[in-house]
mmCIF file of C-alpha atoms and ligand atoms in Angstrom:
data_model
loop_
_atom_site.group_PDB
_atom_site.id
_atom_site.type_symbol
_atom_site.label_atom_id
_atom_site.label_comp_id
_atom_site.label_asym_id
_atom_site.label_seq_id
_atom_site.Cartn_x
_atom_site.Cartn_y
_atom_site.Cartn_z
ATOM 1 C CA MET A 80 0.272 -0.125 0.189
ATOM 2 C CA SER A 81 1.152 3.226 -0.698
ATOM 3 C CA ARG A 82 1.508 6.189 1.434
ATOM 4 C CA PRO A 83 -1.863 7.209 3.545
ATOM 5 C CA ARG A 84 -3.869 9.999 2.747
ATOM 6 C CA GLY A 85 -6.684 12.475 4.016
ATOM 7 C CA PRO A 86 -7.306 13.170 7.091
ATOM 8 C CA ARG A 87 -7.453 10.458 9.566
ATOM 9 C CA ARG A 88 -4.660 8.239 9.444
ATOM 10 C CA PHE A 89 -2.734 6.394 11.370
ATOM 11 C CA VAL A 90 1.554 4.957 11.984
ATOM 12 C CA ILE A 91 2.158 2.267 14.613
ATOM 13 C CA GLN A 92 6.503 2.919 14.739
ATOM 14 C CA GLU A 93 8.085 0.041 16.374
ATOM 15 C CA HIS A 94 10.251 2.402 18.028
ATOM 16 C CA ALA A 95 14.131 0.781 19.562
ATOM 17 C CA ALA A 96 15.062 3.339 21.779
ATOM 18 C CA THR A 97 15.937 2.690 26.146
ATOM 19 C CA ALA A 98 13.178 0.026 26.104
ATOM 20 C CA HIS A 99 11.919 -1.774 22.573
ATOM 21 C CA HIS A 100 7.805 -0.633 22.158
ATOM 22 C CA TYR A 101 5.321 0.449 19.752
ATOM 23 C CA ASP A 102 4.081 4.164 18.914
ATOM 24 C CA LEU A 103 0.500 4.533 17.813
ATOM 25 C CA ARG A 104 -0.151 7.398 16.341
ATOM 26 C CA LEU A 105 -3.621 9.099 15.515
ATOM 27 C CA GLU A 106 -4.031 12.109 13.250
ATOM 28 C CA VAL A 107 -6.169 14.167 15.126
ATOM 29 C CA ASP A 108 -6.684 17.876 14.180
ATOM 30 C CA GLY A 109 -3.797 18.494 12.792
ATOM 31 C CA VAL A 110 -0.971 16.369 15.056
ATOM 32 C CA LEU A 111 -0.520 13.076 15.558
ATOM 33 C CA LYS A 112 -2.379 11.875 18.820
ATOM 34 C CA SER A 113 0.852 9.372 20.372
ATOM 35 C CA TRP A 114 1.208 6.316 22.418
ATOM 36 C CA ALA A 115 3.929 4.282 23.485
ATOM 37 C CA VAL A 116 2.655 1.032 23.711
ATOM 38 C CA PRO A 117 5.338 -1.940 25.456
ATOM 39 C CA ARG A 118 3.590 -4.329 23.197
ATOM 40 C CA GLY A 119 1.960 -3.223 20.774
ATOM 41 C CA LEU A 120 -1.944 -3.621 20.436
ATOM 42 C CA SER A 121 -3.286 -7.105 20.753
ATOM 43 C CA THR A 122 -5.823 -8.981 17.942
ATOM 44 C CA ASP A 123 -7.231 -10.297 21.147
ATOM 45 C CA PRO A 124 -9.690 -8.644 23.082
ATOM 46 C CA ARG A 125 -9.315 -10.827 26.666
ATOM 47 C CA GLU A 126 -5.727 -8.969 26.333
ATOM 48 C CA LYS A 127 -5.548 -5.874 27.415
ATOM 49 C CA ARG A 128 -2.431 -3.697 26.461
ATOM 50 C CA LEU A 129 -0.656 -0.624 28.161
ATOM 51 C CA ALA A 130 -0.620 2.248 26.294
ATOM 52 C CA VAL A 131 1.223 5.089 27.639
ATOM 53 C CA GLN A 132 0.560 9.100 25.782
ATOM 54 C CA VAL A 133 3.626 10.151 25.085
ATOM 55 C CA ASP A 134 3.218 13.952 23.421
ATOM 56 C CA ASP A 135 2.165 15.034 20.305
ATOM 57 C CA HIS A 136 3.791 14.520 16.663
ATOM 58 C CA ALA A 137 3.944 16.538 13.434
ATOM 59 C CA LEU A 138 2.274 15.060 10.858
ATOM 60 C CA SER A 139 6.552 15.455 9.571
ATOM 61 C CA HIS A 140 6.804 12.548 11.340
ATOM 62 C CA PHE A 141 4.062 10.146 10.422
ATOM 63 C CA ALA A 142 6.610 7.809 7.908
ATOM 64 C CA PHE A 143 9.585 8.569 9.731
ATOM 65 C CA GLU A 144 11.896 6.008 9.211
ATOM 66 C CA GLY A 145 15.559 5.487 9.877
ATOM 67 C CA ARG A 146 17.917 6.435 13.075
ATOM 68 C CA ILE A 147 17.004 8.127 16.338
ATOM 69 C CA GLY A 148 19.473 8.821 18.878
ATOM 70 C CA ASP A 149 21.314 5.538 19.296
ATOM 71 C CA GLY A 150 17.912 4.016 18.452
ATOM 72 C CA GLY A 151 15.988 3.491 15.540
ATOM 73 C CA ALA A 152 11.977 3.198 13.984
ATOM 74 C CA ILE A 153 10.206 1.086 11.987
ATOM 75 C CA VAL A 154 6.867 2.391 9.868
ATOM 76 C CA TRP A 155 5.244 -1.284 11.615
ATOM 77 C CA ASP A 156 1.536 -0.828 9.941
ATOM 78 C CA TRP A 157 -0.118 2.308 8.641
ATOM 79 C CA GLY A 158 -3.244 3.347 7.152
ATOM 80 C CA ARG A 159 -6.554 5.091 7.564
ATOM 81 C CA TYR A 160 -9.035 4.722 10.995
ATOM 82 C CA ARG A 161 -12.152 6.577 11.637
ATOM 83 C CA SER A 162 -13.997 7.310 15.656
ATOM 84 C CA LEU A 163 -17.021 4.953 16.187
ATOM 85 C CA ASP A 164 -18.445 7.087 18.684
ATOM 86 C CA SER A 165 -19.631 9.175 16.412
ATOM 87 C CA GLY A 166 -21.794 11.575 19.079
ATOM 88 C CA ARG A 167 -18.316 13.496 19.978
ATOM 89 C CA ASP A 168 -15.358 14.451 17.789
ATOM 90 C CA LEU A 169 -12.264 12.823 18.665
ATOM 91 C CA ALA A 170 -10.320 15.166 20.234
ATOM 92 C CA ALA A 171 -13.755 14.778 23.393
ATOM 93 C CA GLN A 172 -13.110 11.799 23.711
ATOM 94 C CA LEU A 173 -8.747 11.669 24.168
ATOM 95 C CA ARG A 174 -10.304 14.833 26.759
ATOM 96 C CA ALA A 175 -12.204 12.560 28.126
ATOM 97 C CA GLY A 176 -10.357 10.035 28.253
ATOM 98 C CA HIS A 177 -12.203 7.195 26.308
ATOM 99 C CA ILE A 178 -11.922 6.593 22.136
ATOM 100 C CA SER A 179 -13.034 3.865 20.338
ATOM 101 C CA VAL A 180 -11.376 3.543 17.027
ATOM 102 C CA TRP A 181 -11.670 1.261 13.878
ATOM 103 C CA LEU A 182 -8.465 0.769 11.764
ATOM 104 C CA GLU A 183 -7.863 0.178 8.352
ATOM 105 C CA GLY A 184 -3.829 -0.912 8.099
ATOM 106 C CA GLU A 185 -2.793 -3.173 6.908
ATOM 107 C CA LYS A 186 -1.688 -5.553 9.190
ATOM 108 C CA LEU A 187 -3.875 -4.472 11.912
ATOM 109 C CA CYS A 188 -7.985 -3.816 11.229
ATOM 110 C CA GLY A 189 -11.114 -3.725 13.764
ATOM 111 C CA GLY A 190 -12.077 -2.233 16.210
ATOM 112 C CA TRP A 191 -9.813 -0.812 19.738
ATOM 113 C CA THR A 192 -11.009 0.836 22.617
ATOM 114 C CA LEU A 193 -8.883 2.472 24.334
ATOM 115 C CA GLN A 194 -9.534 4.039 27.978
ATOM 116 C CA ARG A 195 -6.985 6.820 30.441
ATOM 117 C CA THR A 196 -6.352 4.372 33.505
ATOM 118 C CA ARG A 197 -4.512 7.416 35.120
ATOM 119 C CA GLY A 198 -3.464 10.836 33.867
ATOM 120 C CA GLY A 199 -1.078 13.076 35.136
ATOM 121 C CA ALA A 200 2.812 14.131 32.917
ATOM 122 C CA LYS A 201 2.576 10.186 31.101
ATOM 123 C CA PRO A 202 -1.136 9.411 31.327
ATOM 124 C CA GLN A 203 -1.666 5.231 31.192
ATOM 125 C CA TRP A 204 -4.363 3.993 28.800
ATOM 126 C CA LEU A 205 -5.107 0.592 28.456
ATOM 127 C CA ALA A 206 -5.492 -0.411 24.430
ATOM 128 C CA ILE A 207 -8.469 -3.140 24.244
ATOM 129 C CA LYS A 208 -9.371 -5.460 20.691
ATOM 130 C CA ARG A 209 -12.612 -4.588 20.304
ATOM 131 C CA ARG A 210 -15.081 -8.055 20.313
ATOM 132 C CA ASP A 211 -15.350 -7.678 16.028
ATOM 133 C CA SER A 212 -14.817 -9.684 13.035
ATOM 134 C CA GLU A 213 -11.102 -9.099 12.519
ATOM 135 C CA ALA A 214 -10.384 -10.318 16.383
ATOM 136 C CA ASP A 215 -7.799 -13.278 16.997
ATOM 137 C CA ALA A 216 -7.080 -14.777 19.269
ATOM 138 C CA ARG A 217 -4.176 -16.410 17.810
ATOM 139 C CA ARG A 218 -2.495 -13.835 16.025
ATOM 140 C CA ARG A 219 0.657 -13.065 17.237
ATOM 141 C CA PRO A 220 1.789 -9.671 14.113
ATOM 142 C CA GLN A 221 4.241 -8.491 16.302
ATOM 143 C CA SER A 222 6.185 -11.713 16.061
ATOM 144 C CA THR A 223 4.773 -12.972 12.263
ATOM 145 C CA GLN A 224 4.898 -9.358 10.480
ATOM 146 C CA PRO A 225 7.674 -7.827 11.170
ATOM 147 C CA ARG A 226 8.655 -6.148 8.588
ATOM 148 C CA SER A 227 7.868 -2.324 7.340
ATOM 149 C CA VAL A 228 4.859 -1.450 5.609
ATOM 150 C CA LYS A 229 6.887 1.391 4.409
ATOM 151 C CA SER A 230 10.465 -0.375 3.192
ATOM 152 C CA GLY A 231 9.960 -4.248 3.906
ATOM 153 C CA ARG A 232 12.944 -3.961 6.132
ATOM 154 C CA THR A 233 13.426 -5.341 9.970
ATOM 155 C CA LEU A 234 13.805 -2.636 12.482
ATOM 156 C CA VAL A 235 17.172 -4.703 13.390
ATOM 157 C CA GLN A 236 18.322 -4.447 9.035
ATOM 158 C CA VAL A 237 17.796 -0.716 10.173
ATOM 159 C CA LEU A 238 19.791 -0.842 13.262
ATOM 160 C CA SER A 239 22.241 -2.840 11.865
ATOM 161 C CA MET A 240 22.137 -0.389 8.234
ATOM 162 C CA SER A 241 23.149 2.625 9.988
ATOM 163 C CA GLU A 242 25.750 0.884 13.155
ATOM 164 C CA ARG A 243 27.894 0.316 9.458
ATOM 165 C CA GLY A 244 27.810 4.296 8.581
ATOM 166 C CA ARG A 245 29.092 5.144 11.585
ATOM 167 C CA GLU A 246 31.634 2.671 12.015
ATOM 168 C CA ARG A 247 33.123 3.942 8.508
ATOM 169 C CA ARG A 248 32.461 7.608 9.799
ATOM 170 C CA LYS A 249 33.839 7.032 12.950
ATOM 171 C CA ALA A 250 37.447 5.229 11.296
ATOM 172 C CA PRO A 251 41.080 6.829 11.525
ATOM 173 C CA ARG A 252 42.297 8.754 8.201
ATOM 174 C CA SER A 253 45.248 7.656 7.164
ATOM 175 C CA GLY A 254 47.947 10.097 5.208
ATOM 176 C CA ARG A 255 48.080 12.577 8.791
HETATM 177 MN MN1 LIG B 137 8.806 6.105 20.832
#
């Protein structure tokens, strides 16, 4: 699939940082609302996954893939989404701490609910797969579908290619 367009895009970036996690980002009112999900979204409605809300990101970050500091990120999934709660706009639902969205990604499809359980500087939410036709307790997409939907690369490949580049740059110069 080519890069998603329109006002309701989502992306999930697999991110190797101090701790490995998946960043879920929803385009809302011109920014990317973002959560760090340590284990990624589950397709099993019985599993609750911790999702820590982090700073909004600029739309320019949507398709980012490459090195970040000592780590790196790949575009693990992307697509469009829609709200499953037509009563209020999504910004109001986010402020109220409860959203339900339908994702149409290349790997993840179906409804998820995000419920805020703790506020503060880094609000904690729980992400839960809704019981719909796309729910599947047997899938482990983070393990079985590790490649970037943008480039086909794995996160390990992105990190190792960049490491080689660093070593070349660090190599001592001769003739001085
Ligand atoms: Mn991150």
